[in-house]
mmCIF file of C-alpha atoms and ligand atoms in Angstrom:
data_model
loop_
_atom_site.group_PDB
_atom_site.id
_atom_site.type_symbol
_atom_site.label_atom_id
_atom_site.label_comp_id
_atom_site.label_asym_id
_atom_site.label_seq_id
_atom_site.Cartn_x
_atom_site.Cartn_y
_atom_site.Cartn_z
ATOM 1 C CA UNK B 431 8.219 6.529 12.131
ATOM 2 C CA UNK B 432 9.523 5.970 8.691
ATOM 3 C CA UNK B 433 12.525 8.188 7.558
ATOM 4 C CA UNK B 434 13.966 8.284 4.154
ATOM 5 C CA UNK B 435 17.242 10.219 3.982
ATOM 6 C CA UNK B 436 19.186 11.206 0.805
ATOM 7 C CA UNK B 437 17.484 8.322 -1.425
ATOM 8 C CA UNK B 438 18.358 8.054 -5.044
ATOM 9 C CA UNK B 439 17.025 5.457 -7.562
ATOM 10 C CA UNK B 440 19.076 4.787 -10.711
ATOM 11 C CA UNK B 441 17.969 2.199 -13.123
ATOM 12 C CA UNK B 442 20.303 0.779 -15.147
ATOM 13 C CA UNK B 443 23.329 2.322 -13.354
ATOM 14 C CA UNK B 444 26.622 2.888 -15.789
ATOM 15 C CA UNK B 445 24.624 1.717 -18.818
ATOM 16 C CA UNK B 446 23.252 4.294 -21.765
ATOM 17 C CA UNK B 447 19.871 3.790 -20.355
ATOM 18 C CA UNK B 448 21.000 4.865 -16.679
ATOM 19 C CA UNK B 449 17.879 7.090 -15.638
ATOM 20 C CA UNK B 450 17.541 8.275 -12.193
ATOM 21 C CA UNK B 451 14.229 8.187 -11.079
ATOM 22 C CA UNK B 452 14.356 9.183 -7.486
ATOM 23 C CA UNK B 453 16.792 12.241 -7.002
ATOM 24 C CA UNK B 454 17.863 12.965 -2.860
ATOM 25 C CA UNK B 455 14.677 11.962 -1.477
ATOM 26 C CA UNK B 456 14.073 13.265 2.112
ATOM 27 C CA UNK B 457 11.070 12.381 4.318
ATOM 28 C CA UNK B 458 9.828 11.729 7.518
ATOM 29 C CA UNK B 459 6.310 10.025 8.227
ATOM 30 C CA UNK B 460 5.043 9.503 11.681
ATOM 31 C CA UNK B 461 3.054 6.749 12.810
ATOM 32 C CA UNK B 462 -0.350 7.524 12.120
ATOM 33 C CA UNK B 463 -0.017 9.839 9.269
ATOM 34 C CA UNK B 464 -1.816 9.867 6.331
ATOM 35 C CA UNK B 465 0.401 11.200 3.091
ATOM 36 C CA UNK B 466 -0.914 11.626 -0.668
ATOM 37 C CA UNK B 467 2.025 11.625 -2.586
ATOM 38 C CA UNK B 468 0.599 13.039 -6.183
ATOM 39 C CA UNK B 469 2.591 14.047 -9.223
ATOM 40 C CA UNK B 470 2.125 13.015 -12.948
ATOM 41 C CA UNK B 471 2.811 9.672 -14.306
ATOM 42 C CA UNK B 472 6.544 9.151 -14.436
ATOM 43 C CA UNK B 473 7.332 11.086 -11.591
ATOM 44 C CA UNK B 474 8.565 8.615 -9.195
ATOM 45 C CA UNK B 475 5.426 7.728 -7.362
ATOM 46 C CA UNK B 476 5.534 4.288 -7.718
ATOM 47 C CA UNK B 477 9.226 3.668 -7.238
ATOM 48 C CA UNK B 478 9.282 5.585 -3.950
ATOM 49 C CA UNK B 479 6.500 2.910 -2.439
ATOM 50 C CA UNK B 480 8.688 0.659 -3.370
ATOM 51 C CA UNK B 481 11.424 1.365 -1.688
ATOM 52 C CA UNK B 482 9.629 2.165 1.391
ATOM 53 C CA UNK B 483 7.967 -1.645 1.450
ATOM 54 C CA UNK B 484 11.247 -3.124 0.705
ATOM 55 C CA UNK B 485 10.219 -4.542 -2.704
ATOM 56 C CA UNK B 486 13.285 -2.604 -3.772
ATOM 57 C CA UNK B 487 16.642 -1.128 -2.712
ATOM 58 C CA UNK B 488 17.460 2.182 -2.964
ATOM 59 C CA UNK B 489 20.797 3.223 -5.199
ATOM 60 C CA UNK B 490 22.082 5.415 -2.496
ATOM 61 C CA UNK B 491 20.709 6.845 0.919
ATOM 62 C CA UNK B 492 18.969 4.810 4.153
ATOM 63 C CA UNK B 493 14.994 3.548 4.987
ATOM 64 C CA UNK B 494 14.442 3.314 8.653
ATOM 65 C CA UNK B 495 10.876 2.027 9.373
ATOM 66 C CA UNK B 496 10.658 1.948 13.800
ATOM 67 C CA UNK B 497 14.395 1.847 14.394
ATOM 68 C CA UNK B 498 14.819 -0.514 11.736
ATOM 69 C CA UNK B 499 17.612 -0.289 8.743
ATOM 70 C CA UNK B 500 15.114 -2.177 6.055
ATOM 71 C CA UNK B 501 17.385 -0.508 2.917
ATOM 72 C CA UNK B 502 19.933 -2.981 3.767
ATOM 73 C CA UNK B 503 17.849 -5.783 4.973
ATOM 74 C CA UNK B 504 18.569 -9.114 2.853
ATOM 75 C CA UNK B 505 15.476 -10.814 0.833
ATOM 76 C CA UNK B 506 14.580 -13.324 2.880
ATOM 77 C CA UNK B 507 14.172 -10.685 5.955
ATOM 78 C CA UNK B 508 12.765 -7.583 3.415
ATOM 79 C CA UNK B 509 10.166 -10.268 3.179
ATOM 80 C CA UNK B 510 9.148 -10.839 6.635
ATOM 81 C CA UNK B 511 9.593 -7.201 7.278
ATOM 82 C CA UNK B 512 6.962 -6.893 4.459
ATOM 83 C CA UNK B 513 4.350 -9.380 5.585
ATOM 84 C CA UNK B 514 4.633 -8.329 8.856
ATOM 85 C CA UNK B 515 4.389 -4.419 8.984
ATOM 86 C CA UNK B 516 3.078 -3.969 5.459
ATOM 87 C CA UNK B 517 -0.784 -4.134 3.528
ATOM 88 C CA UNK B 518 -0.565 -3.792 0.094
ATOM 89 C CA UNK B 519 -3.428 -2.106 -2.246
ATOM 90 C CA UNK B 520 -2.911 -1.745 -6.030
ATOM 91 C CA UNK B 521 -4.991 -0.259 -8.913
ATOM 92 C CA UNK B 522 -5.369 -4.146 -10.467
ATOM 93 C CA UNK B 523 -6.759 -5.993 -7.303
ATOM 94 C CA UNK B 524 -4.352 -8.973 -8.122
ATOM 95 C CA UNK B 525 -6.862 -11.442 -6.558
ATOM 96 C CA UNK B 526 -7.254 -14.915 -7.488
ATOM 97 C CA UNK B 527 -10.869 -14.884 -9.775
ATOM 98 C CA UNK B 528 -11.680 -18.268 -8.983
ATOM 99 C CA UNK B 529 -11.409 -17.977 -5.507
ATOM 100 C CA UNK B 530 -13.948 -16.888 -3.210
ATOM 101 C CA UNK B 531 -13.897 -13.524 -1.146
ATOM 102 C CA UNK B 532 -12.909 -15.103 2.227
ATOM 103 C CA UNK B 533 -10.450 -17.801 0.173
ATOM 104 C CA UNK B 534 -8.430 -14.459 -0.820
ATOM 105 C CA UNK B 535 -8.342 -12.861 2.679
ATOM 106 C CA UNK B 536 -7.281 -15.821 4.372
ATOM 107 C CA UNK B 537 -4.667 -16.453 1.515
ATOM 108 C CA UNK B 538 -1.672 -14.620 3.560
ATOM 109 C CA UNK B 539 -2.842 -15.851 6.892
ATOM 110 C CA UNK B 540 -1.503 -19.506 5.412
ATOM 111 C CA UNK B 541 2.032 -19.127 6.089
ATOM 112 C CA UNK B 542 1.381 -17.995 9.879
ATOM 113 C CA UNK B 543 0.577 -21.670 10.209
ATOM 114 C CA UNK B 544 -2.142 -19.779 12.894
ATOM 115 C CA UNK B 545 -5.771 -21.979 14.222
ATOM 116 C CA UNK B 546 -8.290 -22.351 11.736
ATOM 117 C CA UNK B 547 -11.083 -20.818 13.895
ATOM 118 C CA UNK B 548 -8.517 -17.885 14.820
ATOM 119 C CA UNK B 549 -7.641 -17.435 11.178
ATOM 120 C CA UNK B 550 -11.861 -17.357 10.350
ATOM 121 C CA UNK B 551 -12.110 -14.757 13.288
ATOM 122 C CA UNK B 552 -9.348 -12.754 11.927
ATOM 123 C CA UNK B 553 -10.678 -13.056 7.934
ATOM 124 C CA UNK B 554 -14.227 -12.003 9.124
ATOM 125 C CA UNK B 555 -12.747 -8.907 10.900
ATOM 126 C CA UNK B 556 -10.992 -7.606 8.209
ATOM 127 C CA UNK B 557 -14.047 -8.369 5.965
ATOM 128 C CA UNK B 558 -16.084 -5.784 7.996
ATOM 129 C CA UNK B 559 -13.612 -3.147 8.457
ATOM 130 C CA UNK B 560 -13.833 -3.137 4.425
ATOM 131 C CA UNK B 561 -17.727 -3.745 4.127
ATOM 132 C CA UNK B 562 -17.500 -6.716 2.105
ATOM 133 C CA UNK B 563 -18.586 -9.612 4.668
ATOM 134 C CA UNK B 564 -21.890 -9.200 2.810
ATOM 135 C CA UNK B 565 -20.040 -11.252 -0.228
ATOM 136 C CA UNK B 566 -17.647 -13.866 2.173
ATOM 137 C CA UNK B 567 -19.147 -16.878 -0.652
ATOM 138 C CA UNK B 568 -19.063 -14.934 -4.029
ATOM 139 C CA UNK B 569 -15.993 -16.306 -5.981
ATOM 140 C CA UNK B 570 -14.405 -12.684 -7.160
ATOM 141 C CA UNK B 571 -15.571 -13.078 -11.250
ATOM 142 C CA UNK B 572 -18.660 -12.061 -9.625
ATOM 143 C CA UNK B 573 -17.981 -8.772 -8.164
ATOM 144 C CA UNK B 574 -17.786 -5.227 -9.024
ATOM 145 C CA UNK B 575 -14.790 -3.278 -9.371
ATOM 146 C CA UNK B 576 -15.886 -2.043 -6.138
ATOM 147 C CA UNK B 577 -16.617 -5.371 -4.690
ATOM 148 C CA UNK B 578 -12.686 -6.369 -5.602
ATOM 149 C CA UNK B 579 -11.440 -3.236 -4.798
ATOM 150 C CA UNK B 580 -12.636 -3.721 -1.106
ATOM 151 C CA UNK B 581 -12.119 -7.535 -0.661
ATOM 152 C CA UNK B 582 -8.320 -5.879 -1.780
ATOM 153 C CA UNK B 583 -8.605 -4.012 0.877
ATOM 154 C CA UNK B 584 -9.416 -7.060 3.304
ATOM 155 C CA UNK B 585 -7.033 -8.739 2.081
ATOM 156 C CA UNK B 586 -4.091 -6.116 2.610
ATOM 157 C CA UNK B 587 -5.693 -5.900 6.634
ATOM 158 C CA UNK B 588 -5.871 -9.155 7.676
ATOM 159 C CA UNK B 589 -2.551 -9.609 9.169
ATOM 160 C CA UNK B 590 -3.331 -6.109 10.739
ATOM 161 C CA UNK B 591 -0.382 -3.986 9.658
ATOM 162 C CA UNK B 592 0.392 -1.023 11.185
ATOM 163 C CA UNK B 593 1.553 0.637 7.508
ATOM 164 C CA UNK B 594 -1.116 0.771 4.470
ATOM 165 C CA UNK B 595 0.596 1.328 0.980
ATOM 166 C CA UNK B 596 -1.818 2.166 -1.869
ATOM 167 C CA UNK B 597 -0.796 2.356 -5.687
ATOM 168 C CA UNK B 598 -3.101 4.503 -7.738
ATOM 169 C CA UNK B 599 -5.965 2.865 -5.719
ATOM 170 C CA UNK B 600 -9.161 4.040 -7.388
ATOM 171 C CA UNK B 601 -7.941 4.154 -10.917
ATOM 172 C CA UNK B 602 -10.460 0.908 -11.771
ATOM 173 C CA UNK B 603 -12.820 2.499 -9.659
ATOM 174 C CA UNK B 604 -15.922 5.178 -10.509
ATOM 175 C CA UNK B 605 -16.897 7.833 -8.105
ATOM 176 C CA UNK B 606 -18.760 6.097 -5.951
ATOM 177 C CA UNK B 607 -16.674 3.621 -5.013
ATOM 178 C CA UNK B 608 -13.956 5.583 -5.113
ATOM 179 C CA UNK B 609 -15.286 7.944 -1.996
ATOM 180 C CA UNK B 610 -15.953 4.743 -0.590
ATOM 181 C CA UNK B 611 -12.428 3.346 -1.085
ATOM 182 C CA UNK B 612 -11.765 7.003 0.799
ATOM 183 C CA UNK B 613 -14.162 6.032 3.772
ATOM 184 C CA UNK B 614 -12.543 3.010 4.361
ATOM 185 C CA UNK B 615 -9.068 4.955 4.561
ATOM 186 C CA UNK B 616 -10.269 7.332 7.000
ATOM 187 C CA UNK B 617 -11.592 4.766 9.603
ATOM 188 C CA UNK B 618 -7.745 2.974 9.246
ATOM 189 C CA UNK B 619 -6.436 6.618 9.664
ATOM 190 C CA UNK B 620 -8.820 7.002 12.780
ATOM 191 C CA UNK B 621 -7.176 3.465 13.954
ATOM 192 C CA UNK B 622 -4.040 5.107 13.912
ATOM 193 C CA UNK B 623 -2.647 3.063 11.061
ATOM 194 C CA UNK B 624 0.269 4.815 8.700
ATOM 195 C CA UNK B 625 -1.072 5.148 5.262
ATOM 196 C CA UNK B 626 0.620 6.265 2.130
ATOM 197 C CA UNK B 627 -1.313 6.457 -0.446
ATOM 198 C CA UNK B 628 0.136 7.542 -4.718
ATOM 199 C CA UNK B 629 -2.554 8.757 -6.785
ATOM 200 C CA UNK B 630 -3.008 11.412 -9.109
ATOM 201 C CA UNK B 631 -6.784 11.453 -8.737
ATOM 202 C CA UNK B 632 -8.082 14.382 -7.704
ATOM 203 C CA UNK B 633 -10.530 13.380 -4.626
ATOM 204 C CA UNK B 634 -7.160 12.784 -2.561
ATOM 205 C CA UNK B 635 -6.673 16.551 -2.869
ATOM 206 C CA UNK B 636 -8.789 17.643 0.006
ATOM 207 C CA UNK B 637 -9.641 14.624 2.152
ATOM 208 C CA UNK B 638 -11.959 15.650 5.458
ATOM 209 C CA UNK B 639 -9.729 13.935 7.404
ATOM 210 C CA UNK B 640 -5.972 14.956 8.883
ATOM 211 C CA UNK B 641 -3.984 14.119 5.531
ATOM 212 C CA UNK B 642 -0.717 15.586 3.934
ATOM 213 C CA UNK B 643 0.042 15.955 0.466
ATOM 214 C CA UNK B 644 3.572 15.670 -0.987
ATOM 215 C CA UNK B 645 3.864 16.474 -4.618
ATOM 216 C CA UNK B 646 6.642 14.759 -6.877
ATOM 217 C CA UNK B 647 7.725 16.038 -10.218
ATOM 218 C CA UNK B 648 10.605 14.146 -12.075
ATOM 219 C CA UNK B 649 11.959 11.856 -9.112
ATOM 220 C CA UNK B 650 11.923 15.013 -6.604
ATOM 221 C CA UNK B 651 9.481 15.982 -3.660
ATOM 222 C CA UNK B 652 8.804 19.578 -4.784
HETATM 223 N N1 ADP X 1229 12.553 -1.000 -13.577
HETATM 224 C C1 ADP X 1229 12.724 0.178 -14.223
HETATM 225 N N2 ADP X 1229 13.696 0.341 -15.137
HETATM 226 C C2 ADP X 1229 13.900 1.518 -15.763
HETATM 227 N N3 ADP X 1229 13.157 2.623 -15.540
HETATM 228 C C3 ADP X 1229 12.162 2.532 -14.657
HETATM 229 C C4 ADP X 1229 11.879 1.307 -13.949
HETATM 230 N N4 ADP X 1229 10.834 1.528 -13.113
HETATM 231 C C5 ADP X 1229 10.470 2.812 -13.306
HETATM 232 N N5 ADP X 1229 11.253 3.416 -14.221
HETATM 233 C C6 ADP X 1229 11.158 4.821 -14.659
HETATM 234 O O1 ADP X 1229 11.216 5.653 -13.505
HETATM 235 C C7 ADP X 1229 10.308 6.751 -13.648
HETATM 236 C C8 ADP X 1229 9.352 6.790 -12.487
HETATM 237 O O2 ADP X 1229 8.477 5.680 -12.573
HETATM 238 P P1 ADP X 1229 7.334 5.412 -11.503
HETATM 239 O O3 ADP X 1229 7.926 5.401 -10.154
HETATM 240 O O4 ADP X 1229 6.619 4.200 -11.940
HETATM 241 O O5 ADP X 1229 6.428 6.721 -11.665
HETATM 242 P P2 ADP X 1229 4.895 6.982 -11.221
HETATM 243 O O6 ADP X 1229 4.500 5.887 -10.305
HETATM 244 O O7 ADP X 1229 4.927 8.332 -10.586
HETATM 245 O O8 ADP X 1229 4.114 6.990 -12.495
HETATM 246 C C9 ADP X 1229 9.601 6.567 -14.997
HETATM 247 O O9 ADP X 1229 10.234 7.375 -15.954
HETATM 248 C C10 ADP X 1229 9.822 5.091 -15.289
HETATM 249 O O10 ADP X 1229 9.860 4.873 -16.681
HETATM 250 MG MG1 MG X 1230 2.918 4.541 -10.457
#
């Protein structure tokens, strides 16, 4: 369970550009759910995942992800709490275009210091569950939008995460592959994995699968 109580976000605090972007956020997501937070650009989408994966702290209020205080949790351990319970997906795939497809997957299984055969099993796996073993050689500069937008995907399951954050996911990505994108969401969601997903495209609207959509307008879930 993740529970967000009474978070504000003000950037630049006690300055002339002070601007509050998250106003007395309150929220609970269970384990397992699947939440579309929409809204306009500028409405606090983006800072909200944020704070939820720890990448930043909130200006006032509490995250508690399992029992676990992660607003107050210093760097080095909002990092570990990151690697270890979080996948990251963002609208620019941030992959390394040289690389090949399984070279980017394995990339966060380095620091786990793990077997190199268990590591391989554990690449491959995630390659299937986002239908892009077909291209384990390709070096990314030869994919698709498509292509990079699932080897993302790989890449943000290969340490197996129980939460799924996605920023604006299919915004690179044309209809097709965006319904795909949407597939591969609802097999995690069948898998039980938490998934919060910020978009203001309009397929998220009415998913066929058990979803909930929170809309934010100016820093506050209406
Ligand atoms: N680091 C920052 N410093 C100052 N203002 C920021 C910063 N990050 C975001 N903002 C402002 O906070 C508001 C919400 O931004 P954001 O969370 O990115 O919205 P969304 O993701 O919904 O488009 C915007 O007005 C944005 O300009
Ligand atoms: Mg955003």
């Amino acid at each position: 369970m993740i529970t967000l109580s009474s978070i504000d976000k003000i950037f630049n605090e006690n300055t002339p550009q002070e601007f509050k972007a998250l106003k007395n956020i309150n929220l609970e997501i269970k384990n397992g759910e699947t939440i579309i937070l929409s809204g306009v650009s500028g409405s606090g989408k983006s800072t909200l995942l944020s704070i939820i994966a720890s990448l930043d702290r909130p200006s006032n209020g509490m995250v508690n992800v399992n029992g676990e205080l992660v607003s107050k949790l210093p760097d080095y351990h909002a990092s570990l709490y990151r690697s270890k319970e979080i996948g990251f997906i963002f609208q620019h795939f941030n992959l390394l275009e040289s690389l090949t497809v399984e070279d980017n997957i394995l990339a966060p299984l380095i620091p786990l210091n793990i077997d190199i055969l268990e590591a391989k099993k554990m690449v491959n796996k995630a390659m299937k569950k986002a239908h892009i073993e077909h291209k384990a050689s390709q070096t990314i500069r030869a994919l698709s939008g498509g292509e990079k937008q699932r080897c993302a995907i790989a890449r943000a399951l290969v340490r197996e995460p129980n939460i799924i954050i996605c920023d604006e996911p299919t915004a690179n990505l044309d209809k097709e592959n965006s319904l795909k994108f949407i597939e591969i969401l609802h097999q995690l969601n069948l898998e039980n994995k938490t998934i919060i997903v910020a978009t203001h495209d309009s397929l998220f609207q009415n998913l066929d699968f058990n979803s909930r959509l929170i809309y934010m307008e100016d820093g506050v879930i209406l």
